[in-house]
Amino acid sequence: AKDAGGNRYELADPDSDARAIDRHSLTNHLPGALERDEFFLEYQPLIRMSDGRVDGAEALVRWKHPVHGRLGPDRFIPLAEHTGLIVPLGRWVLEQAVRQACSWQERYGSARARQDRPLRVNVNLSPRQLHHPDLVQDTISVLEAAGVAPSSLCLEVTESALIGADEDELKPLRQLAELGVDIALDDFGTGYSNLANLRRLPATTLKLDRSFTQGLQRHPADPVDVTFVEGIVSLAHALGLAVTVEGVETEHQADQLRELGCDTAQGWFYARPASADEFAHDWAASA
Ligand code: C2E
Ligand code: CA
Ligand code: CA
Ligand code: CA
């Protein structure tokens, strides 16, 4: 009966074959994708809540797959992480994004008298990059080659990637932070949040996960979510950390998050991720 059950399940799930083929084709195409120049970046603005001005943008990688077309990072980052391709891919992302920041700063920096706060760029780091011995040197080289100040770069790392990290493992991030690179704890609030751990991490910003701001879309907002955001904001500020909120989709949400003291916001309410040119046209030029 067990076997029959298993077979029925397989028959009832024709997608599993398609998924296996899909995975196979992704695995085959991924190693050469960097050389074939199939990756590209989109940028999503980060908005300062106090005055609604743009602070910078998060770089998000996409893959123009020869067979499947445009693929989001959730489809291939885990695979790249697994195969190790994430290291050269991540370096490519960093280089592109930092060069882009340089070009925005050249075009819009001085004209807008924003020398005090030039447009910045956020780049995601995967666990494997984080533990790579060349991280610090690579990052410094990329910044120097582009002539961009360390404070114009924010590296986003997930909290879970830092779980259990000892002082030696945190050293590279600490060195980067000392140079002036911002370090954001991405997806904060998911996984194994350890508030006590927060004190010893070299982070400058908390990025509060979308799942915690969703309850603020409702009228009235979910009181538990309000309390949660309030608590995190006051804790973060007490520790000297800025708070960025992800997944802001409505004006109602944005208004509440501003009132709750969040510093920076990102989400579809402001803009979807788009090309560097679109970002420049829609945001940087009017900053
Ligand atoms: P993330 O770092 O948490 O990035 C935010 C994700 O939320 C992005 O998905 C973005 O498009 C999406 N998003 C932004 N605003 C909204 C909103 O208002 N509502 C909703 N529902 N979603 C919103 P995306 O681009 O598909 O990226 C997914 C994940 O892939 C990222 O999550 C990040 O973990 C990873 N990723 C993206 N680019 C890179 C990269 O260059 N390197 C590494 N290692 N990971 C990357
Ligand atoms: Ca991120
Ligand atoms: Ca995130
Ligand atoms: Ca996420």
mmCIF file of C-alpha atoms and ligand atoms in Angstrom:
data_model
loop_
_atom_site.group_PDB
_atom_site.id
_atom_site.type_symbol
_atom_site.label_atom_id
_atom_site.label_comp_id
_atom_site.label_asym_id
_atom_site.label_seq_id
_atom_site.Cartn_x
_atom_site.Cartn_y
_atom_site.Cartn_z
ATOM 1 C CA ALA A 1 0.000 0.000 0.000
ATOM 2 C CA LYS A 2 2.917 2.238 0.774
ATOM 3 C CA ASP A 3 4.430 1.749 -2.700
ATOM 4 C CA ALA A 4 1.142 2.399 -4.407
ATOM 5 C CA GLY A 5 0.816 5.568 -2.390
ATOM 6 C CA GLY A 6 4.265 6.622 -3.493
ATOM 7 C CA ASN A 7 3.485 5.950 -7.145
ATOM 8 C CA ARG A 8 0.195 7.749 -6.994
ATOM 9 C CA TYR A 9 1.968 10.710 -5.544
ATOM 10 C CA GLU A 10 4.490 10.748 -8.381
ATOM 11 C CA LEU A 11 1.771 10.426 -10.999
ATOM 12 C CA ALA A 12 -0.187 13.191 -9.377
ATOM 13 C CA ASP A 13 2.826 15.454 -9.529
ATOM 14 C CA PRO A 14 3.974 15.677 -13.169
ATOM 15 C CA ASP A 15 5.757 18.903 -12.258
ATOM 16 C CA SER A 16 8.474 17.085 -10.371
ATOM 17 C CA ASP A 17 9.923 15.823 -13.683
ATOM 18 C CA ALA A 18 9.845 19.265 -15.175
ATOM 19 C CA ARG A 19 11.507 20.607 -12.076
ATOM 20 C CA ALA A 20 14.273 17.985 -12.299
ATOM 21 C CA ILE A 21 14.932 18.869 -15.960
ATOM 22 C CA ASP A 22 14.819 22.511 -15.068
ATOM 23 C CA ARG A 23 17.342 22.070 -12.300
ATOM 24 C CA HIS A 24 19.513 20.056 -14.666
ATOM 25 C CA SER A 25 19.476 22.758 -17.297
ATOM 26 C CA LEU A 26 20.205 25.450 -14.722
ATOM 27 C CA THR A 27 23.139 23.437 -13.389
ATOM 28 C CA ASN A 28 24.528 22.959 -16.892
ATOM 29 C CA HIS A 29 24.248 26.559 -17.932
ATOM 30 C CA LEU A 30 25.324 28.222 -14.711
ATOM 31 C CA PRO A 31 29.109 27.662 -14.808
ATOM 32 C CA GLY A 32 29.571 29.512 -18.132
ATOM 33 C CA ALA A 33 26.940 32.172 -17.547
ATOM 34 C CA LEU A 34 29.392 34.710 -16.150
ATOM 35 C CA GLU A 35 31.688 34.442 -19.169
ATOM 36 C CA ARG A 36 28.710 34.602 -21.519
ATOM 37 C CA ASP A 37 27.725 37.832 -19.816
ATOM 38 C CA GLU A 38 24.245 36.594 -18.989
ATOM 39 C CA PHE A 39 23.898 38.265 -15.582
ATOM 40 C CA PHE A 40 22.623 41.771 -15.093
ATOM 41 C CA LEU A 41 21.729 43.976 -12.161
ATOM 42 C CA GLU A 42 18.592 45.852 -11.257
ATOM 43 C CA TYR A 43 18.463 48.597 -8.666
ATOM 44 C CA GLN A 44 15.750 49.370 -6.139
ATOM 45 C CA PRO A 45 15.785 52.771 -4.409
ATOM 46 C CA LEU A 46 16.275 53.184 -0.678
ATOM 47 C CA ILE A 47 14.236 56.117 0.567
ATOM 48 C CA ARG A 48 15.074 58.247 3.589
ATOM 49 C CA MET A 49 11.851 58.425 5.566
ATOM 50 C CA SER A 50 12.526 61.808 7.164
ATOM 51 C CA ASP A 51 12.406 63.723 3.877
ATOM 52 C CA GLY A 52 11.437 61.191 1.214
ATOM 53 C CA ARG A 53 14.715 61.628 -0.634
ATOM 54 C CA VAL A 54 16.631 58.794 -2.218
ATOM 55 C CA ASP A 55 19.614 57.574 -0.256
ATOM 56 C CA GLY A 56 20.851 54.974 -2.708
ATOM 57 C CA ALA A 57 19.823 51.655 -4.186
ATOM 58 C CA GLU A 58 20.121 47.940 -3.574
ATOM 59 C CA ALA A 59 21.698 45.983 -6.429
ATOM 60 C CA LEU A 60 19.758 42.799 -7.222
ATOM 61 C CA VAL A 61 21.156 40.246 -9.653
ATOM 62 C CA ARG A 62 19.169 38.592 -12.467
ATOM 63 C CA TRP A 63 20.092 35.934 -15.022
ATOM 64 C CA LYS A 64 19.154 36.126 -18.675
ATOM 65 C CA HIS A 65 19.069 32.370 -19.203
ATOM 66 C CA PRO A 66 19.517 31.205 -22.832
ATOM 67 C CA VAL A 67 16.498 28.848 -22.597
ATOM 68 C CA HIS A 68 14.343 29.990 -19.688
ATOM 69 C CA GLY A 69 14.688 33.723 -20.128
ATOM 70 C CA ARG A 70 14.874 36.098 -17.217
ATOM 71 C CA LEU A 71 15.389 34.332 -13.881
ATOM 72 C CA GLY A 72 15.233 35.848 -10.419
ATOM 73 C CA PRO A 73 18.003 35.239 -7.880
ATOM 74 C CA ASP A 74 15.933 32.791 -5.841
ATOM 75 C CA ARG A 75 16.225 30.408 -8.801
ATOM 76 C CA PHE A 76 20.007 30.407 -9.086
ATOM 77 C CA ILE A 77 21.728 31.964 -6.057
ATOM 78 C CA PRO A 78 21.329 28.800 -3.949
ATOM 79 C CA LEU A 79 22.839 26.796 -6.814
ATOM 80 C CA ALA A 80 25.676 29.299 -7.265
ATOM 81 C CA GLU A 81 26.277 29.147 -3.535
ATOM 82 C CA HIS A 82 26.341 25.351 -3.687
ATOM 83 C CA THR A 83 28.746 25.155 -6.646
ATOM 84 C CA GLY A 84 30.993 27.982 -5.521
ATOM 85 C CA LEU A 85 30.207 30.154 -8.546
ATOM 86 C CA ILE A 86 28.858 32.665 -6.065
ATOM 87 C CA VAL A 87 32.402 33.833 -5.346
ATOM 88 C CA PRO A 88 33.238 35.108 -8.866
ATOM 89 C CA LEU A 89 29.583 36.086 -9.425
ATOM 90 C CA GLY A 90 29.500 38.011 -6.173
ATOM 91 C CA ARG A 91 32.707 39.792 -7.068
ATOM 92 C CA TRP A 92 31.224 40.709 -10.449
ATOM 93 C CA VAL A 93 28.104 42.089 -8.735
ATOM 94 C CA LEU A 94 30.215 44.126 -6.322
ATOM 95 C CA GLU A 95 32.312 45.565 -9.131
ATOM 96 C CA GLN A 96 29.323 46.477 -11.304
ATOM 97 C CA ALA A 97 27.425 48.024 -8.432
ATOM 98 C CA VAL A 98 30.359 50.080 -7.159
ATOM 99 C CA ARG A 99 31.122 51.343 -10.675
ATOM 100 C CA GLN A 100 27.478 52.263 -11.011
ATOM 101 C CA ALA A 101 27.612 54.219 -7.747
ATOM 102 C CA CYS A 102 30.661 56.033 -9.072
ATOM 103 C CA SER A 103 28.864 57.028 -12.252
ATOM 104 C CA TRP A 104 25.774 58.237 -10.344
ATOM 105 C CA GLN A 105 27.982 60.257 -8.036
ATOM 106 C CA GLU A 106 29.809 61.823 -10.974
ATOM 107 C CA ARG A 107 26.592 62.706 -12.746
ATOM 108 C CA TYR A 108 24.377 63.720 -9.840
ATOM 109 C CA GLY A 109 26.644 64.189 -6.840
ATOM 110 C CA SER A 110 27.947 67.720 -6.892
ATOM 111 C CA ALA A 111 25.177 69.197 -9.025
ATOM 112 C CA ARG A 112 22.698 68.346 -6.307
ATOM 113 C CA ALA A 113 24.938 69.492 -3.483
ATOM 114 C CA ARG A 114 24.727 66.111 -1.884
ATOM 115 C CA GLN A 115 28.465 65.835 -1.209
ATOM 116 C CA ASP A 116 27.544 65.250 2.414
ATOM 117 C CA ARG A 117 25.574 62.157 1.450
ATOM 118 C CA PRO A 118 26.425 60.904 -2.023
ATOM 119 C CA LEU A 119 24.214 58.206 -3.552
ATOM 120 C CA ARG A 120 25.125 54.857 -2.125
ATOM 121 C CA VAL A 121 24.818 51.269 -3.253
ATOM 122 C CA ASN A 122 23.850 48.147 -1.307
ATOM 123 C CA VAL A 123 25.258 44.770 -2.312
ATOM 124 C CA ASN A 124 24.169 41.361 -0.999
ATOM 125 C CA LEU A 125 26.851 38.994 0.290
ATOM 126 C CA SER A 126 26.221 35.273 0.513
ATOM 127 C CA PRO A 127 27.660 33.140 3.333
ATOM 128 C CA ARG A 128 30.319 31.670 1.072
ATOM 129 C CA GLN A 129 31.598 35.127 0.106
ATOM 130 C CA LEU A 130 31.588 36.106 3.735
ATOM 131 C CA HIS A 131 33.930 33.276 4.596
ATOM 132 C CA HIS A 132 36.187 33.756 1.601
ATOM 133 C CA PRO A 133 39.732 34.837 2.578
ATOM 134 C CA ASP A 134 39.903 37.527 -0.139
ATOM 135 C CA LEU A 135 36.740 39.394 0.872
ATOM 136 C CA VAL A 136 38.412 42.368 2.507
ATOM 137 C CA GLN A 137 41.139 42.810 -0.105
ATOM 138 C CA ASP A 138 38.707 42.327 -3.007
ATOM 139 C CA THR A 139 36.327 44.895 -1.586
ATOM 140 C CA ILE A 140 39.097 47.438 -1.031
ATOM 141 C CA SER A 141 40.413 46.868 -4.579
ATOM 142 C CA VAL A 142 36.996 47.351 -6.121
ATOM 143 C CA LEU A 143 36.391 50.580 -4.177
ATOM 144 C CA GLU A 144 39.833 51.945 -5.016
ATOM 145 C CA ALA A 145 39.603 51.046 -8.696
ATOM 146 C CA ALA A 146 36.313 52.936 -8.952
ATOM 147 C CA GLY A 147 37.445 55.779 -6.715
ATOM 148 C CA VAL A 148 34.412 55.362 -4.479
ATOM 149 C CA ALA A 149 34.498 56.094 -0.730
ATOM 150 C CA PRO A 150 33.913 53.058 1.523
ATOM 151 C CA SER A 151 30.961 54.889 3.068
ATOM 152 C CA SER A 152 29.195 54.738 -0.301
ATOM 153 C CA LEU A 153 28.970 50.959 -0.036
ATOM 154 C CA CYS A 154 26.686 48.927 2.184
ATOM 155 C CA LEU A 155 27.198 45.167 2.348
ATOM 156 C CA GLU A 156 24.066 43.211 3.255
ATOM 157 C CA VAL A 157 24.537 39.947 5.107
ATOM 158 C CA THR A 158 21.807 37.793 6.544
ATOM 159 C CA GLU A 159 21.637 37.295 10.224
ATOM 160 C CA SER A 160 21.598 33.529 9.725
ATOM 161 C CA ALA A 161 24.963 33.686 7.929
ATOM 162 C CA LEU A 162 26.442 35.115 11.114
ATOM 163 C CA ILE A 163 24.829 32.686 13.506
ATOM 164 C CA GLY A 164 27.499 31.017 15.565
ATOM 165 C CA ALA A 165 30.295 33.061 13.987
ATOM 166 C CA ASP A 166 33.165 33.493 16.416
ATOM 167 C CA GLU A 167 35.337 36.581 16.695
ATOM 168 C CA ASP A 168 37.775 35.346 14.019
ATOM 169 C CA GLU A 169 34.970 34.811 11.559
ATOM 170 C CA LEU A 170 33.592 38.277 12.221
ATOM 171 C CA LYS A 171 36.981 39.905 11.733
ATOM 172 C CA PRO A 172 36.695 40.572 7.973
ATOM 173 C CA LEU A 173 33.353 42.349 8.435
ATOM 174 C CA ARG A 174 34.754 44.278 11.360
ATOM 175 C CA GLN A 175 37.718 45.392 9.239
ATOM 176 C CA LEU A 176 35.381 46.546 6.477
ATOM 177 C CA ALA A 177 33.207 48.379 8.993
ATOM 178 C CA GLU A 178 36.298 50.117 10.389
ATOM 179 C CA LEU A 179 37.157 51.273 6.875
ATOM 180 C CA GLY A 180 33.740 52.910 6.716
ATOM 181 C CA VAL A 181 31.755 50.324 4.761
ATOM 182 C CA ASP A 182 28.216 50.002 6.096
ATOM 183 C CA ILE A 183 27.135 46.535 7.157
ATOM 184 C CA ALA A 184 23.430 45.741 7.117
ATOM 185 C CA LEU A 185 21.823 42.725 8.746
ATOM 186 C CA ASP A 186 19.446 41.552 6.037
ATOM 187 C CA ASP A 187 16.116 39.783 6.609
ATOM 188 C CA PHE A 188 16.294 40.744 10.256
ATOM 189 C CA GLY A 189 13.671 39.050 12.372
ATOM 190 C CA THR A 190 13.572 35.817 10.383
ATOM 191 C CA GLY A 191 15.509 32.748 11.372
ATOM 192 C CA TYR A 192 17.209 32.588 14.697
ATOM 193 C CA SER A 193 17.269 36.166 15.842
ATOM 194 C CA ASN A 194 19.404 36.490 18.855
ATOM 195 C CA LEU A 195 19.067 39.946 20.265
ATOM 196 C CA ALA A 196 21.990 39.477 22.642
ATOM 197 C CA ASN A 197 24.139 38.557 19.642
ATOM 198 C CA LEU A 198 23.361 41.896 18.056
ATOM 199 C CA ARG A 199 25.730 43.750 20.343
ATOM 200 C CA ARG A 200 28.816 41.964 19.129
ATOM 201 C CA LEU A 201 28.066 42.042 15.397
ATOM 202 C CA PRO A 202 29.832 44.767 13.403
ATOM 203 C CA ALA A 203 26.535 45.915 11.870
ATOM 204 C CA THR A 204 25.495 49.508 11.240
ATOM 205 C CA THR A 205 21.984 48.858 9.942
ATOM 206 C CA LEU A 206 19.129 46.439 10.553
ATOM 207 C CA LYS A 207 16.995 45.547 7.564
ATOM 208 C CA LEU A 208 13.696 44.502 9.005
ATOM 209 C CA ASP A 209 12.213 41.638 7.008
ATOM 210 C CA ARG A 210 9.108 42.144 4.901
ATOM 211 C CA SER A 211 7.175 39.570 6.934
ATOM 212 C CA PHE A 212 7.127 41.981 9.880
ATOM 213 C CA THR A 213 5.829 44.946 7.965
ATOM 214 C CA GLN A 214 3.037 43.073 6.190
ATOM 215 C CA GLY A 215 0.709 43.387 9.179
ATOM 216 C CA LEU A 216 0.952 47.171 8.849
ATOM 217 C CA GLN A 217 -0.863 47.042 5.512
ATOM 218 C CA ARG A 218 -4.108 46.274 7.304
ATOM 219 C CA HIS A 219 -6.558 48.893 8.541
ATOM 220 C CA PRO A 220 -6.145 49.053 11.456
ATOM 221 C CA ALA A 221 -2.631 47.650 11.572
ATOM 222 C CA ASP A 222 -1.975 44.411 13.418
ATOM 223 C CA PRO A 223 -1.112 45.630 16.948
ATOM 224 C CA VAL A 224 1.409 42.826 17.454
ATOM 225 C CA ASP A 225 3.330 43.923 14.373
ATOM 226 C CA VAL A 226 3.244 47.545 15.510
ATOM 227 C CA THR A 227 4.644 46.547 18.896
ATOM 228 C CA PHE A 228 7.298 44.425 17.288
ATOM 229 C CA VAL A 229 8.513 47.166 14.942
ATOM 230 C CA GLU A 230 8.424 49.699 17.776
ATOM 231 C CA GLY A 231 10.546 47.439 19.955
ATOM 232 C CA ILE A 232 13.088 46.651 17.255
ATOM 233 C CA VAL A 233 13.452 50.318 16.318
ATOM 234 C CA SER A 234 14.103 51.412 19.886
ATOM 235 C CA LEU A 235 16.520 48.543 20.473
ATOM 236 C CA ALA A 236 18.367 49.252 17.205
ATOM 237 C CA HIS A 237 18.619 52.964 17.910
ATOM 238 C CA ALA A 238 19.843 52.293 21.449
ATOM 239 C CA LEU A 239 22.620 50.181 19.921
ATOM 240 C CA GLY A 240 23.438 52.907 17.399
ATOM 241 C CA LEU A 241 21.995 51.026 14.432
ATOM 242 C CA ALA A 242 19.836 52.492 11.692
ATOM 243 C CA VAL A 243 16.648 50.681 10.658
ATOM 244 C CA THR A 244 15.690 49.985 7.054
ATOM 245 C CA VAL A 245 12.320 48.406 6.307
ATOM 246 C CA GLU A 246 11.758 46.112 3.359
ATOM 247 C CA GLY A 247 8.625 45.359 1.401
ATOM 248 C CA VAL A 248 6.812 48.664 1.844
ATOM 249 C CA GLU A 249 3.912 48.252 -0.562
ATOM 250 C CA THR A 250 1.345 50.848 0.554
ATOM 251 C CA GLU A 251 1.236 54.470 1.668
ATOM 252 C CA HIS A 252 -0.532 53.431 4.871
ATOM 253 C CA GLN A 253 2.417 51.183 5.706
ATOM 254 C CA ALA A 254 4.952 53.883 4.838
ATOM 255 C CA ASP A 255 3.197 56.448 7.052
ATOM 256 C CA GLN A 256 3.165 54.133 10.044
ATOM 257 C CA LEU A 257 6.760 53.016 9.597
ATOM 258 C CA ARG A 258 7.864 56.641 9.477
ATOM 259 C CA GLU A 259 5.924 57.362 12.662
ATOM 260 C CA LEU A 260 7.485 54.320 14.298
ATOM 261 C CA GLY A 261 10.894 55.855 13.653
ATOM 262 C CA CYS A 262 12.233 53.708 10.810
ATOM 263 C CA ASP A 263 15.062 55.500 9.019
ATOM 264 C CA THR A 264 14.992 54.122 5.497
ATOM 265 C CA ALA A 265 12.413 52.276 3.405
ATOM 266 C CA GLN A 266 12.400 50.091 0.343
ATOM 267 C CA GLY A 267 9.505 48.543 -1.519
ATOM 268 C CA TRP A 268 7.051 48.579 -4.373
ATOM 269 C CA PHE A 269 5.230 51.590 -2.954
ATOM 270 C CA TYR A 270 8.293 53.630 -3.952
ATOM 271 C CA ALA A 271 9.631 51.590 -6.848
ATOM 272 C CA ARG A 272 10.200 48.112 -8.191
ATOM 273 C CA PRO A 273 13.749 47.053 -8.979
ATOM 274 C CA ALA A 274 14.697 48.484 -12.398
ATOM 275 C CA SER A 275 17.667 49.128 -14.668
ATOM 276 C CA ALA A 276 20.436 51.517 -13.636
ATOM 277 C CA ASP A 277 19.243 53.990 -16.271
ATOM 278 C CA GLU A 278 15.683 53.906 -14.998
ATOM 279 C CA PHE A 279 16.901 54.423 -11.446
ATOM 280 C CA ALA A 280 18.961 57.401 -12.573
ATOM 281 C CA HIS A 281 16.084 58.839 -14.576
ATOM 282 C CA ASP A 282 13.369 58.333 -11.957
ATOM 283 C CA TRP A 283 15.352 58.914 -8.758
ATOM 284 C CA ALA A 284 18.933 60.024 -8.930
ATOM 285 C CA ALA A 285 18.328 62.997 -11.195
ATOM 286 C CA SER A 286 15.582 64.391 -8.984
ATOM 287 C CA ALA A 287 17.309 63.607 -5.714
HETATM 288 P P1 C2E B 1 16.641 40.401 -0.394
HETATM 289 O O1 C2E B 1 18.067 40.798 -0.228
HETATM 290 O O2 C2E B 1 15.801 40.317 0.823
HETATM 291 O O3 C2E B 1 16.053 41.426 -1.471
HETATM 292 C C1 C2E B 1 14.746 41.950 -1.410
HETATM 293 C C2 C2E B 1 13.809 41.184 -2.307
HETATM 294 O O4 C2E B 1 12.490 41.663 -2.108
HETATM 295 C C3 C2E B 1 14.099 41.368 -3.796
HETATM 296 O O5 C2E B 1 13.762 40.161 -4.458
HETATM 297 C C4 C2E B 1 13.126 42.481 -4.174
HETATM 298 O O6 C2E B 1 12.805 42.500 -5.543
HETATM 299 C C5 C2E B 1 11.937 42.110 -3.338
HETATM 300 N N1 C2E B 1 11.071 43.256 -3.034
HETATM 301 C C6 C2E B 1 11.413 44.557 -2.962
HETATM 302 N N2 C2E B 1 10.357 45.335 -2.609
HETATM 303 C C7 C2E B 1 9.313 44.494 -2.439
HETATM 304 C C8 C2E B 1 7.925 44.707 -2.061
HETATM 305 O O7 C2E B 1 7.453 45.826 -1.793
HETATM 306 N N3 C2E B 1 7.148 43.595 -1.984
HETATM 307 C C9 C2E B 1 7.634 42.347 -2.257
HETATM 308 N N4 C2E B 1 6.788 41.319 -2.179
HETATM 309 N N5 C2E B 1 8.925 42.121 -2.616
HETATM 310 C C10 C2E B 1 9.763 43.181 -2.700
HETATM 311 P P2 C2E B 1 14.706 39.526 -5.560
HETATM 312 O O8 C2E B 1 15.300 40.584 -6.421
HETATM 313 O O9 C2E B 1 13.947 38.423 -6.203
HETATM 314 O O10 C2E B 1 15.893 38.916 -4.688
HETATM 315 C C11 C2E B 1 15.653 37.813 -3.847
HETATM 316 C C12 C2E B 1 16.844 37.512 -2.990
HETATM 317 O O11 C2E B 1 17.969 37.074 -3.771
HETATM 318 C C13 C2E B 1 17.373 38.732 -2.247
HETATM 319 O O12 C2E B 1 16.558 38.958 -1.121
HETATM 320 C C14 C2E B 1 18.771 38.285 -1.905
HETATM 321 O O13 C2E B 1 18.778 37.463 -0.767
HETATM 322 C C15 C2E B 1 19.144 37.438 -3.114
HETATM 323 N N6 C2E B 1 20.009 38.228 -4.012
HETATM 324 C C16 C2E B 1 19.677 39.150 -4.933
HETATM 325 N N7 C2E B 1 20.764 39.658 -5.544
HETATM 326 C C17 C2E B 1 21.833 39.043 -4.969
HETATM 327 C C18 C2E B 1 23.272 39.133 -5.156
HETATM 328 O O14 C2E B 1 23.796 39.898 -5.959
HETATM 329 N N8 C2E B 1 24.042 38.318 -4.373
HETATM 330 C C19 C2E B 1 23.504 37.461 -3.441
HETATM 331 N N9 C2E B 1 24.327 36.700 -2.720
HETATM 332 N N10 C2E B 1 22.188 37.357 -3.245
HETATM 333 C C20 C2E B 1 21.352 38.139 -3.994
HETATM 334 CA CA CA B 2 19.198 42.354 0.578
HETATM 335 CA CA CA B 3 16.090 41.337 2.751
HETATM 336 CA CA CA B 4 14.672 38.085 1.607
#
